Coordinates of N, CA and C in Angstrom, one line a residue:
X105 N 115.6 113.5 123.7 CA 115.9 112.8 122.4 C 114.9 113.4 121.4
X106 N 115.0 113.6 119.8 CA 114.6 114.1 118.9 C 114.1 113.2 118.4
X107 N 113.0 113.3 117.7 CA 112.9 112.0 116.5 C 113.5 112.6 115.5
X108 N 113.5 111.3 114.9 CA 114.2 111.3 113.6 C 113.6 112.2 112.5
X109 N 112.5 111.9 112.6 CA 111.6 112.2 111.9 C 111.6 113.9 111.8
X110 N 112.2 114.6 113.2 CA 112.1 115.7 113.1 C 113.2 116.5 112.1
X111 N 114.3 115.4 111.5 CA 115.4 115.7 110.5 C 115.2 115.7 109.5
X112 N 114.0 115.5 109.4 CA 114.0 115.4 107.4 C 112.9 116.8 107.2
X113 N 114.0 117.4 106.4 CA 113.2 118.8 105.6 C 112.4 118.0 104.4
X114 N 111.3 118.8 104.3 CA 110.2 118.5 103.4 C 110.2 120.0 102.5
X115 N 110.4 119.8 101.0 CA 110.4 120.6 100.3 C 109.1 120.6 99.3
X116 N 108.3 121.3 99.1 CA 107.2 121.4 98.1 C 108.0 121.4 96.5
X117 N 107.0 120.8 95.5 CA 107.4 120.8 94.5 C 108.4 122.1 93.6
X118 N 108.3 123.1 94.0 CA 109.0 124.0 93.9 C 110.6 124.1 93.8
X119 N 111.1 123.6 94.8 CA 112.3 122.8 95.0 C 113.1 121.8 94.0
X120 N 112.3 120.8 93.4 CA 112.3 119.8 92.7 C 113.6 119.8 91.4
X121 N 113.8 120.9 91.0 CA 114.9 121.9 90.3 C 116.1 121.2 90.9
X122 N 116.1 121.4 92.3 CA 117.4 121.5 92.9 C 117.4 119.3 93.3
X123 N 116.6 119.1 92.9 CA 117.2 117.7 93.2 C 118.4 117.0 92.5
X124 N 118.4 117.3 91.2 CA 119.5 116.8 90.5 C 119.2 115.6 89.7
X125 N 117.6 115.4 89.7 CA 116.7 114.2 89.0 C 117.1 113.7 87.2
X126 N 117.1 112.6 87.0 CA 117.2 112.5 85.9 C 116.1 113.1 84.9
X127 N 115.9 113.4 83.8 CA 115.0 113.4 82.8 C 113.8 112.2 82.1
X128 N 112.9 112.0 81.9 CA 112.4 111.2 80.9 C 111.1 110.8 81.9
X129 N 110.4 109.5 81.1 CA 109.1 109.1 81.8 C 109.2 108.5 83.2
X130 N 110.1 108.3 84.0 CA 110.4 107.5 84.8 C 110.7 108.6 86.0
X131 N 111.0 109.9 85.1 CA 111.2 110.8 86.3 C 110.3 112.0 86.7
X132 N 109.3 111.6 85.6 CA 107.7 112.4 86.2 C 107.6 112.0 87.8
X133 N 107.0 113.2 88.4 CA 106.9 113.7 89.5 C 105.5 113.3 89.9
X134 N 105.2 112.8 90.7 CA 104.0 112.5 91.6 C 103.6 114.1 91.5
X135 N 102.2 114.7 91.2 CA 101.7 116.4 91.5 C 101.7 117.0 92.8
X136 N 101.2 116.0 93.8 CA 101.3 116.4 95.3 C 101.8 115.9 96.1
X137 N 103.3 115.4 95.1 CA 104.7 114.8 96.1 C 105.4 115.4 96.6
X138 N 106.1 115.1 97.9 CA 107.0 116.1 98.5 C 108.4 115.6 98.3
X139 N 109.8 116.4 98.4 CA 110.9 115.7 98.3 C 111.5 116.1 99.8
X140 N 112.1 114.6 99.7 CA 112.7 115.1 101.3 C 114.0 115.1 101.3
X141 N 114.9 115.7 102.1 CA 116.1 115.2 102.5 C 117.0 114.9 103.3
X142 N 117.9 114.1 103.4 CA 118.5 114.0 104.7 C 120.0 113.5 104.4
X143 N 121.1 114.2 104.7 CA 122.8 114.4 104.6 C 123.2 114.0 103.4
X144 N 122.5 115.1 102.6 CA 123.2 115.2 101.3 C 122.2 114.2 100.1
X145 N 121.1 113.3 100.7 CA 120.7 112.5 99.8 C 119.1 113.6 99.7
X146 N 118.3 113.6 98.5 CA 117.2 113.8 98.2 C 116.2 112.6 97.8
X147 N 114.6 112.8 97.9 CA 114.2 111.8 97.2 C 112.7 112.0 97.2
X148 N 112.2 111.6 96.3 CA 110.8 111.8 95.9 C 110.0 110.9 95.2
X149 N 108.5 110.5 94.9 CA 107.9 109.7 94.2 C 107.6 110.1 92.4
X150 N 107.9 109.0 91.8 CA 108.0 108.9 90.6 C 106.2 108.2 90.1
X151 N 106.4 108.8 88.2 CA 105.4 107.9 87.8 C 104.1 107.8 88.3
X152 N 103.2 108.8 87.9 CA 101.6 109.3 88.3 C 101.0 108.1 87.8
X153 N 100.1 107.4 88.5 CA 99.3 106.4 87.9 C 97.9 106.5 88.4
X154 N 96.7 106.2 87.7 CA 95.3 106.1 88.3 C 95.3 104.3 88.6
X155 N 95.7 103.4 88.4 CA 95.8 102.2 88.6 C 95.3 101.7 90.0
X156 N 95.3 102.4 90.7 CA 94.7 102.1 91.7 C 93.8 103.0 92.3
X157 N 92.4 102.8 92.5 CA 91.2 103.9 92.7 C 90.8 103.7 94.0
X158 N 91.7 104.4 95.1 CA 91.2 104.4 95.9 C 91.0 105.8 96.9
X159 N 91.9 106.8 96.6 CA 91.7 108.3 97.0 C 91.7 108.9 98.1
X160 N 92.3 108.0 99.0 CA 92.5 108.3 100.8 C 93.2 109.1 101.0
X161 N 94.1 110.2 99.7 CA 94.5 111.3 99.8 C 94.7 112.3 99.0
X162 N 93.4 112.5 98.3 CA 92.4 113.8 98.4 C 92.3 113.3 96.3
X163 N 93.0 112.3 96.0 CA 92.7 112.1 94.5 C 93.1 110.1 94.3
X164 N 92.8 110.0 93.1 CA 92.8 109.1 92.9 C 94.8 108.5 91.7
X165 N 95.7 109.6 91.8 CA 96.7 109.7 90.9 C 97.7 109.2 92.3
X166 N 98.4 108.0 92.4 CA 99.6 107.6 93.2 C 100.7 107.3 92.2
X167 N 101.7 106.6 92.8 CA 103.2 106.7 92.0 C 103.3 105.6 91.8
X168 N 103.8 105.4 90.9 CA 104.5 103.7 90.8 C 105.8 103.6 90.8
X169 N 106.4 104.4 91.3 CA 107.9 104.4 91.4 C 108.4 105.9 92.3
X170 N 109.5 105.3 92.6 CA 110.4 106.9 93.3 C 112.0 106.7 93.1
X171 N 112.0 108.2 93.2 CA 114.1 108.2 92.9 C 114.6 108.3 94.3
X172 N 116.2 108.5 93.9 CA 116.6 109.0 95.1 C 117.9 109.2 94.4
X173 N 118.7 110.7 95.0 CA 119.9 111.4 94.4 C 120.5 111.5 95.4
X174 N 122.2 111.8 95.2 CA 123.3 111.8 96.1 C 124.2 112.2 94.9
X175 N 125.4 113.1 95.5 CA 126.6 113.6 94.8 C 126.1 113.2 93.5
X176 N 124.8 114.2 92.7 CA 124.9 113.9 91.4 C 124.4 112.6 90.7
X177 N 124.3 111.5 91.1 CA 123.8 110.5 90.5 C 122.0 110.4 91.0
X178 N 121.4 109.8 90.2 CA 120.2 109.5 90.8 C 120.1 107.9 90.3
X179 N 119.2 107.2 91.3 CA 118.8 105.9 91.4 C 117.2 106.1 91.0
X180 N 116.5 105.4 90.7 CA 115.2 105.0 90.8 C 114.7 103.6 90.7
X181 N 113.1 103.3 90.9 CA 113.1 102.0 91.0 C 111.3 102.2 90.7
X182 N 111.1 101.2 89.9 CA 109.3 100.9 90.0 C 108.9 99.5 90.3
X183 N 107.7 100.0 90.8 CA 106.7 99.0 91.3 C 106.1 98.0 89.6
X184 N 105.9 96.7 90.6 CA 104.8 96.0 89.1 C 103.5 96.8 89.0
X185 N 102.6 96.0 88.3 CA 101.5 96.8 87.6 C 100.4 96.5 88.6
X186 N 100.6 95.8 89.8 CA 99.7 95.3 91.2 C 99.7 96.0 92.1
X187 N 101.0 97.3 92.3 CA 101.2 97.9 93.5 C 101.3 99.1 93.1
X188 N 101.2 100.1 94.4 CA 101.4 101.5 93.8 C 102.1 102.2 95.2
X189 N 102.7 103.2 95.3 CA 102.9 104.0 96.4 C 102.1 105.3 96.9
X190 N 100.9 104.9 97.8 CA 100.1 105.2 98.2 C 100.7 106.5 99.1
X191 N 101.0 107.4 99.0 CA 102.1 108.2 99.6 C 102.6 109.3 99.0
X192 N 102.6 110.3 99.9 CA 103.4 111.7 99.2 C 105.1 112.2 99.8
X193 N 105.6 110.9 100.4 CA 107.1 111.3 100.4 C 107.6 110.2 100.3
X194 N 108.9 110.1 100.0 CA 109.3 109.3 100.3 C 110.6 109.5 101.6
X195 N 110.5 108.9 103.0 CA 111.3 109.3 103.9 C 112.2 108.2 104.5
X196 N 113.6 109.7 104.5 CA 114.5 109.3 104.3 C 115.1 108.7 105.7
X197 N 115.6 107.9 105.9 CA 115.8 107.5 107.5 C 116.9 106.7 107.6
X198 N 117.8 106.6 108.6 CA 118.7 105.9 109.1 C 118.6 104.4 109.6
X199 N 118.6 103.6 109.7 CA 117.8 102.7 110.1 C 118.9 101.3 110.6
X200 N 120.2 101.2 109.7 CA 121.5 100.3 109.9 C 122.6 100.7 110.1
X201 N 123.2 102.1 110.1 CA 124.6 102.4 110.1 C 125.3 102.3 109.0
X202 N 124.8 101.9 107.6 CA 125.9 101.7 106.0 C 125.4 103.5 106.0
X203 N 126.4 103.7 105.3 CA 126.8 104.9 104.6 C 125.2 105.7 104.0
X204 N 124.4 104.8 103.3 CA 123.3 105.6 102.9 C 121.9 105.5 103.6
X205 N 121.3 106.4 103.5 CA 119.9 106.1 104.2 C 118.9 104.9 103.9
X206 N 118.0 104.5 104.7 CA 116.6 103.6 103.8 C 115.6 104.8 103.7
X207 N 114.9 104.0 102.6 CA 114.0 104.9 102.4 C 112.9 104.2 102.6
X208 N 111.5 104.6 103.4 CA 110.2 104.3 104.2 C 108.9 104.9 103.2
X209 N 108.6 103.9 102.7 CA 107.1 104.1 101.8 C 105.7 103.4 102.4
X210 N 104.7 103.8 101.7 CA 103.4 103.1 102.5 C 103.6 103.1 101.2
X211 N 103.0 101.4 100.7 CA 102.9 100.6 99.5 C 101.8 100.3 99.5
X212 N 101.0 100.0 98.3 CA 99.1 99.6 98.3 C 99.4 98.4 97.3
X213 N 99.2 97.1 97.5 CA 98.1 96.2 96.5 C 96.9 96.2 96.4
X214 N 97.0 96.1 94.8 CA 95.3 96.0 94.4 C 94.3 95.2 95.2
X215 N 95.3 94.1 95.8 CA 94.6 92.9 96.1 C 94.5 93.1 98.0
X216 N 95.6 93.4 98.8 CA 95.4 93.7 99.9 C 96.0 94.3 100.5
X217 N 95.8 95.8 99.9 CA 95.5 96.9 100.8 C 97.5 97.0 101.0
X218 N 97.3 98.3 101.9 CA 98.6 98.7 102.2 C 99.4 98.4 103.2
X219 N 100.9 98.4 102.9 CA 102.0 98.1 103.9 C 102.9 98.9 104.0
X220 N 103.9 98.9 104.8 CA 105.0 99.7 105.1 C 106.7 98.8 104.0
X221 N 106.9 99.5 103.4 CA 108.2 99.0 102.5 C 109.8 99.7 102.7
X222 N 110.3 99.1 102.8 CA 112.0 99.8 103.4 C 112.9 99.4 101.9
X223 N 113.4 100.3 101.4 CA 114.1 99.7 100.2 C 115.8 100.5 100.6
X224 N 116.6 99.2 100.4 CA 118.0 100.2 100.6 C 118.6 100.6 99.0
X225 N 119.4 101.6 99.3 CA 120.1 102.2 97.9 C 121.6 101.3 98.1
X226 N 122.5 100.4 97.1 CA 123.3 99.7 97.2 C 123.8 100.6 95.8
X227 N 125.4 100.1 95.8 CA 126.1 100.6 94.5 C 124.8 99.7 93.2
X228 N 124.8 98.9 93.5 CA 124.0 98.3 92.0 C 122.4 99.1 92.0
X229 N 122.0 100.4 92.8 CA 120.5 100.4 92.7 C 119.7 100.3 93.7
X230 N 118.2 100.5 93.9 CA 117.6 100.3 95.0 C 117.0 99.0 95.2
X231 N 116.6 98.2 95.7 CA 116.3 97.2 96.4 C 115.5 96.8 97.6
X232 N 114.5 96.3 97.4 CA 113.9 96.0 99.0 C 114.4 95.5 100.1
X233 N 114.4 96.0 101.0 CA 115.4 95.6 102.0 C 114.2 94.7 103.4
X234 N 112.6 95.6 103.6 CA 111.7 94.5 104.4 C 110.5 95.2 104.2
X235 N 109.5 94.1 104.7 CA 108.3 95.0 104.4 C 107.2 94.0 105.6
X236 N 106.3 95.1 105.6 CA 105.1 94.3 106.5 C 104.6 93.5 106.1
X237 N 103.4 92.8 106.4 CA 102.5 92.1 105.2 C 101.7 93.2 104.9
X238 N 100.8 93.2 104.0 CA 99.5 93.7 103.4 C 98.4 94.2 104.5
X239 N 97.7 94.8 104.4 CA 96.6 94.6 105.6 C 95.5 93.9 105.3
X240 N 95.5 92.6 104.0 CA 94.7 91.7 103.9 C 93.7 92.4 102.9
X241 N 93.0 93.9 102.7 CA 92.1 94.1 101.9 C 92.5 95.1 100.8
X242 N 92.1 95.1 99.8 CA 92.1 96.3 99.0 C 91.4 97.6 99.6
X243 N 91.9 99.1 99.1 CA 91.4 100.2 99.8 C 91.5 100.1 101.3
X244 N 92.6 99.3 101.8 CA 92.9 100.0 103.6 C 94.3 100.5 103.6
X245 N 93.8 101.5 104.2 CA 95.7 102.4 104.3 C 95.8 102.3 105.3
X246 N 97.3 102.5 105.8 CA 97.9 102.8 107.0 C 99.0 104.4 106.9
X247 N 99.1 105.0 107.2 CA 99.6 106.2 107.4 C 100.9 106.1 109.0
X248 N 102.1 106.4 108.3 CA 103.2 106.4 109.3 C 103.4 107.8 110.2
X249 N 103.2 107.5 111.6 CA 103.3 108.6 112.5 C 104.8 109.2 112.4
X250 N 106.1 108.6 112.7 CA 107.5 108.5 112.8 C 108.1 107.7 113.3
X251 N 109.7 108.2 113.8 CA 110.6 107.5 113.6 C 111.5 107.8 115.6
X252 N 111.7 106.9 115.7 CA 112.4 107.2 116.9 C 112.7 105.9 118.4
X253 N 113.0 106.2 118.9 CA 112.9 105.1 120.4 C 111.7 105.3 121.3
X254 N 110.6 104.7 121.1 CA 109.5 104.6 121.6 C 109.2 103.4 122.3
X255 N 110.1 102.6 122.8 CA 109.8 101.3 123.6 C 110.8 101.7 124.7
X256 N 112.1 102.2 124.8 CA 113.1 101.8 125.3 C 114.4 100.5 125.1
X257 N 114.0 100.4 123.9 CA 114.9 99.4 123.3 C 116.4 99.9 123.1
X258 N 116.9 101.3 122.8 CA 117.5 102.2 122.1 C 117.7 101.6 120.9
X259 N 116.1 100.9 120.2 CA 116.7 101.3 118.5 C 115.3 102.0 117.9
X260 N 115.8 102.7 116.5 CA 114.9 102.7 115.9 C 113.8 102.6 115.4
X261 N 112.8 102.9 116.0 CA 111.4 102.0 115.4 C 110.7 102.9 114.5
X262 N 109.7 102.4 114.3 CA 108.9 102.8 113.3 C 107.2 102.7 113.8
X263 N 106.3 104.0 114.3 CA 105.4 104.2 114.6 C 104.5 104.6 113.4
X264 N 103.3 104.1 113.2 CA 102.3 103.7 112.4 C 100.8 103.6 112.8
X265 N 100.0 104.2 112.3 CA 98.4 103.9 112.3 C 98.0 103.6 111.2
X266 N 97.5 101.8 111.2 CA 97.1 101.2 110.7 C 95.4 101.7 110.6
X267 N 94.3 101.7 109.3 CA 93.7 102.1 109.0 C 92.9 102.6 109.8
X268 N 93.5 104.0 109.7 CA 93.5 105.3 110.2 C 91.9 105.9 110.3
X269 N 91.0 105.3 109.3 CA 89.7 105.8 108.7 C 88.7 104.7 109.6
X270 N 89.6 103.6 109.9 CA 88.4 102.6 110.6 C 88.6 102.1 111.9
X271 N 89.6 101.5 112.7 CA 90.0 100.8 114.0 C 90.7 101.9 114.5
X272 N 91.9 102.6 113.4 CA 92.6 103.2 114.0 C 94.1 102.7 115.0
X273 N 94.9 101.3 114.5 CA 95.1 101.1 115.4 C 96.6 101.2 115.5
X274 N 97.4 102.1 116.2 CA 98.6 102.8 116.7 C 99.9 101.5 116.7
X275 N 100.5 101.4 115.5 CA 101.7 100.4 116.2 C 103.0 100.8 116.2
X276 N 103.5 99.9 116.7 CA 105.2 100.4 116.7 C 105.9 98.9 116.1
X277 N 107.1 99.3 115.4 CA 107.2 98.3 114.6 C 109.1 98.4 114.9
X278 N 109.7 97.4 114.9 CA 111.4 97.1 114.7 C 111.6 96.2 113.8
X279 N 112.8 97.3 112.7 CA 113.4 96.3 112.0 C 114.9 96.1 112.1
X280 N 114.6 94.2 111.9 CA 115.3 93.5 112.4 C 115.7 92.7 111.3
X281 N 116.9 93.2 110.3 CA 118.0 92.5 109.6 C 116.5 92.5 108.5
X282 N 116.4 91.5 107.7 CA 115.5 92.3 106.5 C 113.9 91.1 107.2
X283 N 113.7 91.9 108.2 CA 112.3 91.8 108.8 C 111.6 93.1 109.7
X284 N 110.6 93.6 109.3 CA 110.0 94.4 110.7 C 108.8 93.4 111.6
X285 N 109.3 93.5 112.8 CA 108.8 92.9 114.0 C 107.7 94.1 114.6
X286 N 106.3 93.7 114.6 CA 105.5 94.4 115.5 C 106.0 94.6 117.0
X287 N 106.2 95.3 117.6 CA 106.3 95.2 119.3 C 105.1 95.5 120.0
X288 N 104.5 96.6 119.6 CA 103.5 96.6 120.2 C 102.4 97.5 119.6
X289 N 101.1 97.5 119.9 CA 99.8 98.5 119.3 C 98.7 98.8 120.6
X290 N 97.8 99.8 120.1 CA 96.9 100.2 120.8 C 95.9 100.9 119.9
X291 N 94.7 100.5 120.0 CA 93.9 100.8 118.8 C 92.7 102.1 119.4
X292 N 92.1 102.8 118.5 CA 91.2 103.9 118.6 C 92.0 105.2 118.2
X293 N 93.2 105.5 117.6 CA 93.6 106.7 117.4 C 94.2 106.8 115.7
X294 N 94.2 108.4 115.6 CA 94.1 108.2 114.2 C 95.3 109.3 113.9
X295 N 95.3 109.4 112.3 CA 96.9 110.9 112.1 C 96.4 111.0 110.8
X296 N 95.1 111.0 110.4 CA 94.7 110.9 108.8 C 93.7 111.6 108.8
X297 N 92.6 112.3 108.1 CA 91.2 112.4 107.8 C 91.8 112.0 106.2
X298 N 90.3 111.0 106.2 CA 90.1 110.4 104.6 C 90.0 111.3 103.6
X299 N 90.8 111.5 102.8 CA 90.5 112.3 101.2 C 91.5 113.9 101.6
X300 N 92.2 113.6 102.3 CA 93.0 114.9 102.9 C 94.7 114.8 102.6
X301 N 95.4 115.9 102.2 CA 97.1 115.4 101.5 C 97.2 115.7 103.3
X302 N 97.1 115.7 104.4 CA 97.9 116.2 105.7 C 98.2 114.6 106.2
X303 N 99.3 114.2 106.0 CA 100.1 113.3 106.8 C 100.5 113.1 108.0
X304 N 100.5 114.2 108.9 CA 101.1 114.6 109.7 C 100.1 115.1 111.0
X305 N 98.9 115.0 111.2 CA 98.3 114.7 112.4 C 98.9 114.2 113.7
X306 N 99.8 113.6 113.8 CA 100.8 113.0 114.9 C 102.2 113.8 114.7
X307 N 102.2 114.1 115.9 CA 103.4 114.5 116.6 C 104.4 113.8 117.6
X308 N 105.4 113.6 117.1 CA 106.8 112.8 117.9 C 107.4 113.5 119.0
X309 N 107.6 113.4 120.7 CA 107.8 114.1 121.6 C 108.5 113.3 122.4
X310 N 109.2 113.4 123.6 CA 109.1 113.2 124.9 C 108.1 114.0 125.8
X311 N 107.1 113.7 125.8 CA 106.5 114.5 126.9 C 106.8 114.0 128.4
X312 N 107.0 112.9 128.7 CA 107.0 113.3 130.1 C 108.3 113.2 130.5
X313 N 109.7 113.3 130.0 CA 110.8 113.2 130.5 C 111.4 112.3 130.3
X314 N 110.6 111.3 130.5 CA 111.3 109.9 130.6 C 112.4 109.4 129.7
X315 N 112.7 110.0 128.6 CA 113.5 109.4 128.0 C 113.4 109.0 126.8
X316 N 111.9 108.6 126.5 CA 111.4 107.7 125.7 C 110.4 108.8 124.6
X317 N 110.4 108.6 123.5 CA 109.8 109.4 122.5 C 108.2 108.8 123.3
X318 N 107.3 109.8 123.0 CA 105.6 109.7 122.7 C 105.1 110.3 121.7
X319 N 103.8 109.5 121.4 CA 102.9 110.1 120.3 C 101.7 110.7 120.8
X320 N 101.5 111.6 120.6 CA 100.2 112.8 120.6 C 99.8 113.1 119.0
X321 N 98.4 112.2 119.3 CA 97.2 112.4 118.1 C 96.0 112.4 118.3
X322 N 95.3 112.3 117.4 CA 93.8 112.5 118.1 C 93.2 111.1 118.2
X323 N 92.3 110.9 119.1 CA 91.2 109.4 119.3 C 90.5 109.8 117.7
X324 N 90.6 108.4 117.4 CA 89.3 108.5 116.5 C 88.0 108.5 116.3
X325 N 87.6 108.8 117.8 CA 86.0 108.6 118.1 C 85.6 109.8 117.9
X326 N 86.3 110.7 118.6 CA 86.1 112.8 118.6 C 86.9 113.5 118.2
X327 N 88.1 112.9 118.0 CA 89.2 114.0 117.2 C 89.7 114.8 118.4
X328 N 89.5 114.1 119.9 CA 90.2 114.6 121.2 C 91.7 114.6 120.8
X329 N 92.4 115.7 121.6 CA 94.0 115.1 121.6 C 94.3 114.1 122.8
X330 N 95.3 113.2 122.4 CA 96.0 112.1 123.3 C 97.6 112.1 123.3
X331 N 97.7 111.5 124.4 CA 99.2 111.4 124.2 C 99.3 110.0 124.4
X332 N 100.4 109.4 123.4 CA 100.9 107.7 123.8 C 101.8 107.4 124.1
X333 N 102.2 106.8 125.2 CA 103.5 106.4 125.3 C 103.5 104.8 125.3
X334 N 104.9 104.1 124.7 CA 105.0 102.3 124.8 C 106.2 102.6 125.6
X335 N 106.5 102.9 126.4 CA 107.8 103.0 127.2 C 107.6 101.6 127.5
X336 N 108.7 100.6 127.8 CA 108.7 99.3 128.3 C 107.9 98.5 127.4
X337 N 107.5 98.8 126.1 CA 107.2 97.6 125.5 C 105.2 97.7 125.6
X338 N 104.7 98.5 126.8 CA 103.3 98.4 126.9 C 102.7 99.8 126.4
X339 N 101.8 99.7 125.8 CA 101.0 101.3 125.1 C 100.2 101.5 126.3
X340 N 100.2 102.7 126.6 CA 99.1 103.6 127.3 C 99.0 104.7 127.1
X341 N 97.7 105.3 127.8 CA 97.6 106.9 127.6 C 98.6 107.7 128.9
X342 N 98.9 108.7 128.9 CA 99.3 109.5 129.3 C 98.8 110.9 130.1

C-alpha cells in the first residue's frame, strides 16, 4: 500500500503561474509556500501575516488564509484575526469519496497553540469540515507526518507529531463524519527541528510487509532513526 501522502506533488513557488489563482490582496502568496496538487485540483496558502510571533518555521510571516483551484475557478477562505496557518502547504487529500478533495492545515491560536483543521470545498465555497482541539498553549506546534492506513482499520488516518520541539508525541488520528478521533499515540519522536521550513523528517512505508503503513523518524532524544508501527490499534517500535 502507498500513502497517500505519497500522491501529492509539491511545487515550489515557481510554478504558482500555472495555478490559475485569482488576482488581488487575498491572493498574495505565503513566500515559503508550497502548492500542491492532486486530480486536477491545486492549492496553496494565502495572506502573509506577522500576527502571530512565533517562528517554528524558520520566520515569523504565516498565512491567514489559502485558495484552492479546479477547471479554472478558484475558492479561497480566511481565518479571523486570532488564528493563522502555521504551515507551508496546504494538503490535498481524499478523506470521504465526494467528488472533491479536503484540504489538511496545521492552524495556530494566539491563545492555544496549534491544531489539525480539515476544510471541505462545496459548490457554495470552502468550509470547515473538523478540527482537533488546540494544544491548550500559545507557541506549541504540531507538524503532520501523513496520510494512510496505519491501524488496520482500512481507513484513512491521519499521522501527526504533536509538539515536535518538546514531548514529541506521535499520533494517529480518524476522521469520523465532522470529528477526528485520536486512536492512538506514542511519545519521544519528532519530524521537525525548530526554526527549519523541512516538514518532512518522517517517512510513510510498509516496512515490514504487513500490510499496514509505518512511520520512520527520528527519537527526539538523539535524532536516532526509528520505525513505528500502530498495526492493531497499539504503537511500537519496530
Amino acid at each position: 500500500m502507498k500513502a497517500i501522502a505519497a500522491s501529492l506533488i509539491l511545487f515550489t513557488l515557481t510554478n504558482l503561474a500555472q495555478a490559475g489563482a485569482q488576482t488581488g490582496p487575498q491572493a498574495e502568496r505565503l513566500p515559503d509556500g508550497e502548492v500542491t496538487r492532486l486530480g486536477g485540483w491545486s492549492a496553496w496558502l494565502t495572506g502573509p501575516t506577522n500576527r502571530y510571533a512565533h517562528g517554528a518555521l524558520g520566520d515569523r510571516i504565516e498565512a491567514s488564509g489559502f485558495a484552492a483551484s479546479h477547471a479554472g475557478k478558484t475558492y479561497t477562505f480566511e481565518l479571523d484575526d486570532s488564528h493563522v496557518f502555521e504551515d507551508r502547504r496546504v494538503r490535498l487529500v481524499e478523506l470521504d469519496g465526494d467528488p472533491s478533495p479536503e484540504c489538511v492545515i496545521i492552524r495556530a491560536s494566539q491563545t492555544g497553540g496549534a491544531a489539525i483543521a480539515i476544510y471541505d470545498i462545496g459548490p457554495d465555497g470552502i468550509s470547515l469540515k473538523a478540527e482537533t482541539p488546540d494544544i491548550g498553549r500559545p507557541n506549541r506546534w504540531l507538524n503532520i507526518a501523513g496520510f494512510g492506513d496505519f491501524t488496520g482499520r482500512g481507513t484513512t488516518e491521519i499521522a501527526a507529531v504533536v509538539t515536535p520541539h518538546i514531548a514529541g508525541s506521535l499520533r494517529i488520528y480518524e476522521v469520523v463524519g465532522r470529528r477526528i478521533i485520536e486512536r492512538a499515540r506514542i511519545d519521544g519522536y519528532t519530524n521537525h527541528i525548530n526554526g527549519t521550513r523541512d516538514l518532512d523528517l518522517a517517512q510513510i512505508a510498509d516496512v515490514n510487509g504487513d500490510g499496514v503503513l509505518d512511520i520512520a523518524l527520528p527519537r527526539i532524544k538523539d535524532g536516532s532513526p526509528a520505525v513505528v508501527t500502530f498495526a492493531g490499534g497499539k504503537a511500537r517500535e519496530l
